Amino acid sequence: MSSQNPVFIPGPTNMPEAVRKACDIPTLDHRSPAFAKVLNPCIEGVRKVVKSENAEIFIFPSTGTGGWETAITNTLSPGDGVLAARNGMFSHRWIDMCRRHGLDVTVVETPWGAGIPADRYEEILTADREHRIKVVLATHNETATGVRSDIAAVRRAIDAAGHPALLFVDGVSSIGSMDFRMDEWGVDVAVTGSQKGFMLPPGLAITAFSKRAMEAVESAKLPRTYFDVRDMATGYPKGGYPYTPAVGLMNGLRFSCGLLLEEGLENVFARHRRIAEGVRAAVSAWGMKLCAQSPDLYSDTVSAILTPEGFDANKIVNHAASAYDVAFGIGLGDVAGKLFRIGHLGSLTDVMALSGIATAEMVMADLGLPVRLGSGVAAAQEVYRANGAHARKAAA
Ligand SMILES: *Cc1c(COP(=O)(O)O)cnc(C)c1O
């Protein structure tokens, strides 16, 4: 059985007890009016979380990967041009999926640890006079490297090139944890899943389509059945679904949207920022560096920590699991063995984060890395104490 230790992987994330309970409901007939009482608040809640007035929200029994497939198969035709930067494992996988669907992907190879080069996007789009490129992909938060890219800058690049391409954003490890502005950034399809910022078990693909994306659905020729948003769109107004929805998870989603909105999105983002700053303070106290190349790229949901040359970073993750029953993230793809990741998104407090930092110290000390016990914890405590200062003042 699992212990009560929190996990420090960047998804699936820790679940609030109340969210878990909300997923546990008696069997409900999804053809009855009772289902609309689950579905409609999910749609409204997700729309608020992605900051959109009118986006169409589609929720599938699937995961984030199914959300990628929903985005491309509903809007594109075989041979269509796609522009994407590859700067980590998740952007790589979305590119791979596009190619397997017969799309013509222009890949901007980008160092793992760097953000999306919006200036390169602008050059490529400006040169694409025939508008062969139909869609621009952007991974908002590259979970493999702990890099957050500037989506507003990608939108500016598209506009500066005067290009009509749609903008699709993978927000799987950012939405609900870091600021995401679908309407303001002109995002046409936003993709996420249930098991990250929404603090739910895995099992839902959550997508948001703009009006322009919905127009593209009409002419798209890639085959799609299970993920066809038109079937969803015709069922929704009647509170219905084209097949059996994951009702329990959706009841959980209804609830978790409520929690996020009750805490206040800006407060949720500030909490993630503060917890991340504590982790980053610990990393620098350890004398270690993040994979993310500069502070403007630092992710507030996951930190990818480079280990010394010649040291196998996977040993940290394995030892943490076997000796302390704590989960950290391994390095993926090009950075496998070179870094480990501390996930710090979802249902997490300063106090929980301290336990993860303390565990990482024990693990690294056990493995002979030159980390002084308590050094990272103390650095993070200073960050978290500074935040507690208002409360202390009020109590005095
Ligand atoms: C987790 C993740 C995915 C994949 O989602 P699954 O739910 O595992 O299919 C995609 N993109 C990013 C950025 C992720 O963090």
Short mmCIF file of C-alpha atoms and ligand atoms in Angstrom, two decimals:
data_model
loop_
_atom_site.label_atom_id
_atom_site.label_comp_id
_atom_site.label_asym_id
_atom_site.label_seq_id
_atom_site.Cartn_x
_atom_site.Cartn_y
_atom_site.Cartn_z
CA MET A 1 0.00 0.00 0.00
CA SER A 2 1.11 3.54 -0.52
CA SER A 3 2.11 5.63 2.46
CA GLN A 4 0.76 9.05 3.35
CA ASN A 5 3.85 10.72 1.92
CA PRO A 6 3.05 13.29 -0.73
CA VAL A 7 4.35 12.62 -4.23
CA PHE A 8 6.79 15.03 -5.87
CA ILE A 9 6.24 14.03 -9.46
CA PRO A 10 4.81 16.51 -11.95
CA GLY A 11 1.65 14.48 -12.34
CA PRO A 12 -0.27 12.63 -11.26
CA THR A 13 -0.37 15.11 -8.39
CA ASN A 14 -1.50 14.90 -4.79
CA MET A 15 -5.25 14.85 -4.39
CA PRO A 16 -7.20 16.73 -1.73
CA GLU A 17 -9.29 14.28 0.29
CA ALA A 18 -12.47 16.13 -0.68
CA VAL A 19 -11.67 15.79 -4.40
CA ARG A 20 -11.13 12.05 -4.01
CA LYS A 21 -14.45 11.75 -2.27
CA ALA A 22 -16.17 13.76 -4.98
CA CYS A 23 -15.02 11.15 -7.53
CA ASP A 24 -16.71 8.40 -5.53
CA ILE A 25 -20.38 8.65 -6.42
CA PRO A 26 -23.08 6.02 -6.96
CA THR A 27 -23.78 4.87 -10.51
CA LEU A 28 -25.52 7.62 -12.40
CA ASP A 29 -27.44 7.22 -15.65
CA HIS A 30 -25.64 9.51 -18.05
CA ARG A 31 -28.72 9.60 -20.28
CA SER A 32 -30.75 11.10 -17.44
CA PRO A 33 -31.03 14.81 -16.58
CA ALA A 34 -28.84 14.13 -13.53
CA PHE A 35 -25.76 14.02 -15.79
CA ALA A 36 -26.22 17.61 -16.95
CA LYS A 37 -25.79 18.67 -13.32
CA VAL A 38 -22.28 17.20 -13.48
CA LEU A 39 -21.38 18.17 -17.05
CA ASN A 40 -22.47 21.81 -17.08
CA PRO A 41 -20.52 22.94 -14.01
CA CYS A 42 -17.43 21.17 -15.45
CA ILE A 43 -17.75 23.13 -18.67
CA GLU A 44 -18.29 26.43 -16.88
CA GLY A 45 -15.50 25.73 -14.39
CA VAL A 46 -12.91 24.77 -17.01
CA ARG A 47 -13.82 27.84 -19.08
CA LYS A 48 -13.06 30.06 -16.08
CA VAL A 49 -9.82 28.24 -15.27
CA VAL A 50 -8.50 28.74 -18.83
CA LYS A 51 -9.76 32.34 -18.77
CA SER A 52 -12.10 32.24 -21.73
CA GLU A 53 -15.52 33.77 -22.25
CA ASN A 54 -16.80 31.57 -25.02
CA ALA A 55 -14.47 28.63 -25.69
CA GLU A 56 -16.15 25.31 -26.39
CA ILE A 57 -15.01 22.84 -23.74
CA PHE A 58 -14.75 19.14 -24.60
CA ILE A 59 -13.95 16.54 -21.95
CA PHE A 60 -13.02 13.00 -22.99
CA PRO A 61 -12.36 9.82 -21.05
CA SER A 62 -8.63 9.84 -21.93
CA THR A 63 -5.49 11.69 -20.84
CA GLY A 64 -3.57 14.74 -22.00
CA THR A 65 -2.21 12.76 -24.95
CA GLY A 66 -5.77 12.19 -26.15
CA GLY A 67 -6.22 15.96 -25.87
CA TRP A 68 -3.35 16.45 -28.34
CA GLU A 69 -5.05 14.04 -30.72
CA THR A 70 -8.37 15.82 -30.27
CA ALA A 71 -6.72 19.12 -31.19
CA ILE A 72 -5.03 17.98 -34.38
CA THR A 73 -7.47 15.44 -35.81
CA ASN A 74 -10.44 17.79 -35.51
CA THR A 75 -8.82 20.73 -37.26
CA LEU A 76 -6.29 19.47 -39.81
CA SER A 77 -6.11 17.47 -43.04
CA PRO A 78 -3.40 15.08 -44.22
CA GLY A 79 -0.31 16.96 -45.43
CA ASP A 80 -1.19 20.20 -43.63
CA GLY A 81 1.76 22.18 -42.31
CA VAL A 82 2.42 22.44 -38.58
CA LEU A 83 5.12 24.52 -36.87
CA ALA A 84 6.54 23.36 -33.56
CA ALA A 85 9.60 23.78 -31.34
CA ARG A 86 11.18 20.69 -29.83
CA ASN A 87 12.65 21.60 -26.43
CA GLY A 88 11.79 18.55 -24.35
CA MET A 89 10.04 15.20 -24.25
CA PHE A 90 6.47 16.49 -24.33
CA SER A 91 6.91 18.83 -27.27
CA HIS A 92 8.76 15.93 -28.94
CA ARG A 93 5.82 13.57 -28.44
CA TRP A 94 3.26 15.98 -29.83
CA ILE A 95 5.45 16.48 -32.92
CA ASP A 96 5.76 12.71 -33.27
CA MET A 97 1.99 12.36 -33.06
CA CYS A 98 1.51 14.97 -35.81
CA ARG A 99 3.93 13.09 -38.07
CA ARG A 100 2.19 9.78 -37.45
CA HIS A 101 -1.01 11.49 -38.59
CA GLY A 102 0.62 12.47 -41.89
CA LEU A 103 1.08 16.14 -41.07
CA ASP A 104 4.03 18.09 -42.41
CA VAL A 105 5.82 19.38 -39.33
CA THR A 106 8.44 22.11 -39.45
CA VAL A 107 10.46 21.51 -36.30
CA VAL A 108 12.51 24.24 -34.66
CA GLU A 109 15.18 22.28 -32.78
CA THR A 110 15.65 24.09 -29.49
CA PRO A 111 18.05 23.27 -26.64
CA TRP A 112 16.46 21.29 -23.82
CA GLY A 113 16.38 23.96 -21.13
CA ALA A 114 15.46 26.82 -23.47
CA GLY A 115 12.00 28.22 -24.18
CA ILE A 116 10.09 28.43 -27.45
CA PRO A 117 12.04 30.79 -29.75
CA ALA A 118 9.19 33.11 -30.77
CA ASP A 119 11.55 35.05 -33.07
CA ARG A 120 12.24 31.88 -35.09
CA TYR A 121 8.51 31.23 -35.30
CA GLU A 122 8.06 34.75 -36.66
CA GLU A 123 10.76 34.26 -39.32
CA ILE A 124 9.35 30.94 -40.46
CA LEU A 125 5.78 32.22 -40.56
CA THR A 126 6.82 35.36 -42.42
CA ALA A 127 8.57 33.19 -45.05
CA ASP A 128 5.46 30.98 -45.39
CA ARG A 129 3.75 33.26 -47.91
CA GLU A 130 1.38 30.55 -49.17
CA HIS A 131 0.16 29.87 -45.63
CA ARG A 132 1.00 26.21 -45.86
CA ILE A 133 1.35 26.16 -42.08
CA LYS A 134 -2.10 25.75 -40.58
CA VAL A 135 -1.26 25.32 -36.93
CA VAL A 136 1.46 26.50 -34.55
CA LEU A 137 2.08 24.23 -31.56
CA ALA A 138 3.37 25.50 -28.24
CA THR A 139 4.09 23.54 -25.08
CA HIS A 140 3.43 26.13 -22.38
CA ASN A 141 5.29 24.25 -19.65
CA GLU A 142 7.82 21.65 -20.82
CA THR A 143 7.47 19.22 -17.94
CA ALA A 144 10.65 17.36 -18.90
CA THR A 145 12.91 20.38 -18.41
CA GLY A 146 10.94 22.66 -16.08
CA VAL A 147 10.74 25.40 -18.69
CA ARG A 148 7.79 27.73 -19.08
CA SER A 149 7.55 29.42 -22.45
CA ASP A 150 5.98 32.79 -23.18
CA ILE A 151 2.72 32.08 -25.01
CA ALA A 152 1.88 35.78 -25.38
CA ALA A 153 5.18 36.15 -27.29
CA VAL A 154 4.21 33.26 -29.59
CA ARG A 155 0.90 34.99 -30.31
CA ARG A 156 2.74 38.26 -31.04
CA ALA A 157 5.06 36.39 -33.44
CA ILE A 158 2.10 34.96 -35.36
CA ASP A 159 0.44 38.37 -35.55
CA ALA A 160 3.66 40.17 -36.51
CA ALA A 161 4.06 37.75 -39.42
CA GLY A 162 0.46 38.52 -40.43
CA HIS A 163 -0.10 34.76 -40.54
CA PRO A 164 -3.51 33.09 -40.16
CA ALA A 165 -2.23 29.90 -38.47
CA LEU A 166 -4.11 28.67 -35.42
CA LEU A 167 -2.30 28.50 -32.07
CA PHE A 168 -2.58 25.23 -30.12
CA VAL A 169 -1.17 25.16 -26.61
CA ASP A 170 -0.30 22.17 -24.46
CA GLY A 171 -1.15 23.42 -21.01
CA VAL A 172 -1.18 20.00 -19.38
CA SER A 173 1.27 20.94 -16.61
CA SER A 174 0.36 24.64 -16.38
CA ILE A 175 -3.41 25.05 -16.55
CA GLY A 176 -4.85 25.41 -13.05
CA SER A 177 -1.38 26.04 -11.55
CA MET A 178 0.21 28.86 -13.54
CA ASP A 179 -1.40 31.80 -15.27
CA PHE A 180 -3.07 30.78 -18.53
CA ARG A 181 -5.04 33.26 -20.62
CA MET A 182 -6.80 31.57 -23.48
CA ASP A 183 -8.64 34.63 -24.83
CA GLU A 184 -5.98 37.25 -24.16
CA TRP A 185 -3.24 35.15 -25.78
CA GLY A 186 -5.43 34.19 -28.72
CA VAL A 187 -5.12 30.47 -28.04
CA ASP A 188 -7.24 28.42 -30.45
CA VAL A 189 -7.02 25.04 -28.76
CA ALA A 190 -5.87 24.52 -25.16
CA VAL A 191 -5.18 20.99 -23.96
CA THR A 192 -4.89 19.58 -20.47
CA GLY A 193 -5.65 16.48 -18.41
CA SER A 194 -7.23 15.71 -15.07
CA GLN A 195 -4.20 14.54 -13.09
CA LYS A 196 -2.09 17.68 -12.88
CA GLY A 197 -3.40 21.12 -11.92
CA PHE A 198 -6.91 19.76 -11.43
CA MET A 199 -5.61 17.39 -8.70
CA LEU A 200 -7.71 14.44 -9.91
CA PRO A 201 -6.87 10.87 -10.79
CA PRO A 202 -5.75 10.39 -14.41
CA GLY A 203 -8.49 9.68 -16.91
CA LEU A 204 -9.76 12.86 -18.54
CA ALA A 205 -8.57 14.83 -21.56
CA ILE A 206 -9.78 18.39 -21.20
CA THR A 207 -9.76 20.64 -24.26
CA ALA A 208 -10.94 24.16 -25.07
CA PHE A 209 -11.66 25.26 -28.66
CA SER A 210 -11.91 28.87 -29.86
CA LYS A 211 -14.44 29.98 -32.45
CA ARG A 212 -11.78 29.84 -35.17
CA ALA A 213 -10.80 26.32 -34.14
CA MET A 214 -14.48 25.30 -34.34
CA GLU A 215 -14.61 26.68 -37.89
CA ALA A 216 -11.58 24.57 -38.82
CA VAL A 217 -13.43 21.47 -37.57
CA GLU A 218 -15.83 21.73 -40.51
CA SER A 219 -13.16 21.40 -43.21
CA ALA A 220 -10.69 19.08 -41.42
CA LYS A 221 -10.20 15.73 -43.16
CA LEU A 222 -8.06 13.73 -40.75
CA PRO A 223 -10.00 10.65 -39.62
CA ARG A 224 -11.46 10.88 -36.14
CA THR A 225 -14.25 9.02 -34.38
CA TYR A 226 -13.78 8.69 -30.63
CA PHE A 227 -12.32 12.20 -30.39
CA ASP A 228 -14.73 13.87 -32.83
CA VAL A 229 -15.77 17.10 -31.14
CA ARG A 230 -18.83 17.37 -33.40
CA ASP A 231 -20.40 14.40 -31.63
CA MET A 232 -19.71 16.07 -28.32
CA ALA A 233 -21.03 19.41 -29.56
CA THR A 234 -24.37 17.90 -30.64
CA GLY A 235 -24.81 15.99 -27.38
CA TYR A 236 -23.85 18.73 -24.93
CA PRO A 237 -26.86 21.05 -25.30
CA LYS A 238 -29.08 18.13 -24.26
CA GLY A 239 -26.74 17.38 -21.36
CA GLY A 240 -25.72 14.23 -23.23
CA TYR A 241 -22.60 12.45 -24.38
CA PRO A 242 -21.86 10.33 -27.45
CA TYR A 243 -20.72 7.44 -25.25
CA THR A 244 -20.28 6.62 -21.58
CA PRO A 245 -18.57 9.49 -19.78
CA ALA A 246 -16.22 9.03 -16.81
CA VAL A 247 -18.94 10.38 -14.53
CA GLY A 248 -17.06 9.97 -11.26
CA LEU A 249 -14.03 11.82 -12.55
CA MET A 250 -16.24 14.52 -13.97
CA ASN A 251 -17.94 14.96 -10.63
CA GLY A 252 -14.44 15.33 -9.22
CA LEU A 253 -13.62 17.91 -11.90
CA ARG A 254 -16.72 19.91 -11.06
CA PHE A 255 -15.52 19.92 -7.46
CA SER A 256 -11.87 20.72 -8.15
CA CYS A 257 -12.79 23.64 -10.43
CA GLY A 258 -14.83 24.89 -7.48
CA LEU A 259 -11.82 24.58 -5.16
CA LEU A 260 -9.51 26.44 -7.56
CA LEU A 261 -12.01 29.24 -8.09
CA GLU A 262 -12.79 29.48 -4.39
CA GLU A 263 -9.09 29.81 -3.54
CA GLY A 264 -8.96 32.33 -6.39
CA LEU A 265 -6.89 31.64 -9.51
CA GLU A 266 -4.43 34.43 -8.71
CA ASN A 267 -3.93 32.98 -5.22
CA VAL A 268 -3.44 29.50 -6.69
CA PHE A 269 -0.75 30.88 -9.02
CA ALA A 270 0.90 32.80 -6.16
CA ARG A 271 0.99 29.65 -4.02
CA HIS A 272 2.65 27.71 -6.82
CA ARG A 273 5.13 30.54 -7.37
CA ARG A 274 6.01 30.68 -3.66
CA ILE A 275 6.42 26.92 -3.30
CA ALA A 276 8.58 26.88 -6.44
CA GLU A 277 10.73 29.72 -5.10
CA GLY A 278 11.37 27.69 -1.96
CA VAL A 279 12.44 24.69 -4.04
CA ARG A 280 14.69 26.90 -6.17
CA ALA A 281 16.26 28.42 -3.06
CA ALA A 282 17.02 24.88 -1.87
CA VAL A 283 18.56 23.94 -5.20
CA SER A 284 20.93 26.87 -5.11
CA ALA A 285 21.79 26.15 -1.44
CA TRP A 286 22.82 22.67 -2.62
CA GLY A 287 25.12 24.30 -5.17
CA MET A 288 23.11 22.76 -8.00
CA LYS A 289 21.57 24.21 -11.15
CA LEU A 290 18.26 23.90 -12.91
CA CYS A 291 17.97 22.64 -16.45
CA ALA A 292 16.00 25.80 -17.30
CA GLN A 293 18.55 28.22 -18.70
CA SER A 294 17.38 31.49 -17.13
CA PRO A 295 15.03 32.73 -14.39
CA ASP A 296 12.41 34.01 -16.84
CA LEU A 297 11.95 30.37 -17.93
CA TYR A 298 11.63 28.84 -14.46
CA SER A 299 8.51 26.74 -14.13
CA ASP A 300 6.39 27.12 -11.03
CA THR A 301 5.11 23.54 -11.31
CA VAL A 302 8.25 21.44 -11.77
CA SER A 303 11.97 21.92 -11.17
CA ALA A 304 14.41 19.82 -13.20
CA ILE A 305 17.66 19.68 -11.24
CA LEU A 306 20.93 18.85 -12.99
CA THR A 307 23.17 16.40 -11.13
CA PRO A 308 27.00 16.40 -11.33
CA GLU A 309 28.61 15.14 -14.55
CA GLY A 310 29.10 11.36 -14.49
CA PHE A 311 26.49 10.80 -11.74
CA ASP A 312 23.37 8.82 -12.72
CA ALA A 313 20.45 11.02 -11.63
CA ASN A 314 18.06 8.06 -11.77
CA LYS A 315 19.77 6.74 -8.63
CA ILE A 316 18.20 9.62 -6.70
CA VAL A 317 14.71 8.71 -7.85
CA ASN A 318 15.21 4.98 -7.21
CA HIS A 319 16.75 5.48 -3.78
CA ALA A 320 14.06 7.96 -2.72
CA ALA A 321 11.41 5.39 -3.63
CA SER A 322 13.05 2.41 -1.95
CA ALA A 323 14.50 4.06 1.16
CA TYR A 324 11.93 6.76 1.93
CA ASP A 325 8.86 5.88 -0.11
CA VAL A 326 8.90 9.25 -1.83
CA ALA A 327 8.42 9.78 -5.56
CA PHE A 328 10.51 12.23 -7.56
CA GLY A 329 10.52 12.44 -11.36
CA ILE A 330 13.21 10.89 -13.53
CA GLY A 331 14.85 12.61 -16.50
CA LEU A 332 13.17 11.85 -19.84
CA GLY A 333 14.63 11.48 -23.33
CA ASP A 334 17.75 13.54 -24.00
CA VAL A 335 18.14 14.44 -20.32
CA ALA A 336 17.62 10.91 -18.93
CA GLY A 337 20.17 10.25 -16.14
CA LYS A 338 21.29 13.88 -16.16
CA LEU A 339 18.63 15.37 -13.92
CA PHE A 340 15.86 14.55 -11.50
CA ARG A 341 12.64 16.46 -11.13
CA ILE A 342 10.73 17.75 -8.15
CA GLY A 343 7.10 18.21 -9.11
CA HIS A 344 5.42 20.96 -7.08
CA LEU A 345 1.96 21.43 -8.50
CA GLY A 346 -1.56 20.65 -7.50
CA SER A 347 -2.58 20.12 -3.92
CA LEU A 348 0.59 21.21 -2.15
CA THR A 349 1.49 23.42 0.81
CA ASP A 350 4.76 25.00 1.94
CA VAL A 351 4.96 22.39 4.70
CA MET A 352 4.55 19.50 2.27
CA ALA A 353 7.21 21.00 0.01
CA LEU A 354 9.65 21.13 2.95
CA SER A 355 9.26 17.37 3.40
CA GLY A 356 10.19 16.79 -0.23
CA ILE A 357 13.21 19.07 0.00
CA ALA A 358 14.32 17.32 3.21
CA THR A 359 13.92 13.91 1.56
CA ALA A 360 15.96 14.97 -1.47
CA GLU A 361 18.74 16.02 0.91
CA MET A 362 18.75 12.69 2.72
CA VAL A 363 18.80 10.83 -0.58
CA MET A 364 21.66 12.84 -2.03
CA ALA A 365 23.67 12.57 1.20
CA ASP A 366 23.09 8.78 1.22
CA LEU A 367 24.41 8.62 -2.33
CA GLY A 368 27.54 10.57 -1.47
CA LEU A 369 26.68 13.85 -3.17
CA PRO A 370 28.15 16.90 -1.41
CA VAL A 371 24.87 18.18 0.04
CA ARG A 372 24.76 19.43 3.63
CA LEU A 373 21.68 18.18 5.48
CA GLY A 374 19.32 21.02 6.25
CA SER A 375 20.88 23.51 3.86
CA GLY A 376 18.09 23.41 1.29
CA VAL A 377 15.40 23.10 3.93
CA ALA A 378 16.72 26.23 5.68
CA ALA A 379 16.80 28.17 2.42
CA ALA A 380 13.21 27.18 1.63
CA GLN A 381 12.12 27.93 5.20
CA GLU A 382 13.31 31.51 4.74
CA VAL A 383 11.15 31.85 1.63
CA TYR A 384 8.11 30.36 3.35
CA ARG A 385 8.64 32.34 6.57
CA ALA A 386 8.73 35.57 4.60
CA ASN A 387 5.31 34.67 3.32
CA GLY A 388 4.07 33.93 6.84
CA ALA A 389 5.19 37.41 7.93
CA HIS A 390 1.74 39.00 7.38
CA ALA A 391 0.13 36.37 9.53
CA ARG A 392 2.70 36.87 12.28
CA LYS A 393 2.13 40.63 12.17
CA ALA A 394 -1.61 40.19 12.38
CA ALA A 395 -1.26 37.85 15.36
CA ALA A 396 1.01 40.26 17.26
C1 LIG B 1 1.75 15.02 -18.52
C2 LIG B 1 1.91 15.79 -19.77
C3 LIG B 1 1.38 15.35 -20.99
C4 LIG B 1 0.81 13.98 -21.20
O1 LIG B 1 -0.33 13.79 -20.57
P1 LIG B 1 -0.88 12.30 -20.30
O2 LIG B 1 -2.01 12.65 -19.40
O3 LIG B 1 0.21 11.53 -19.64
O4 LIG B 1 -1.30 11.72 -21.58
C5 LIG B 1 1.47 16.18 -22.08
N1 LIG B 1 2.09 17.35 -22.00
C6 LIG B 1 2.65 17.81 -20.87
C7 LIG B 1 3.33 19.13 -20.87
C8 LIG B 1 2.57 17.04 -19.72
O5 LIG B 1 3.13 17.49 -18.59
#
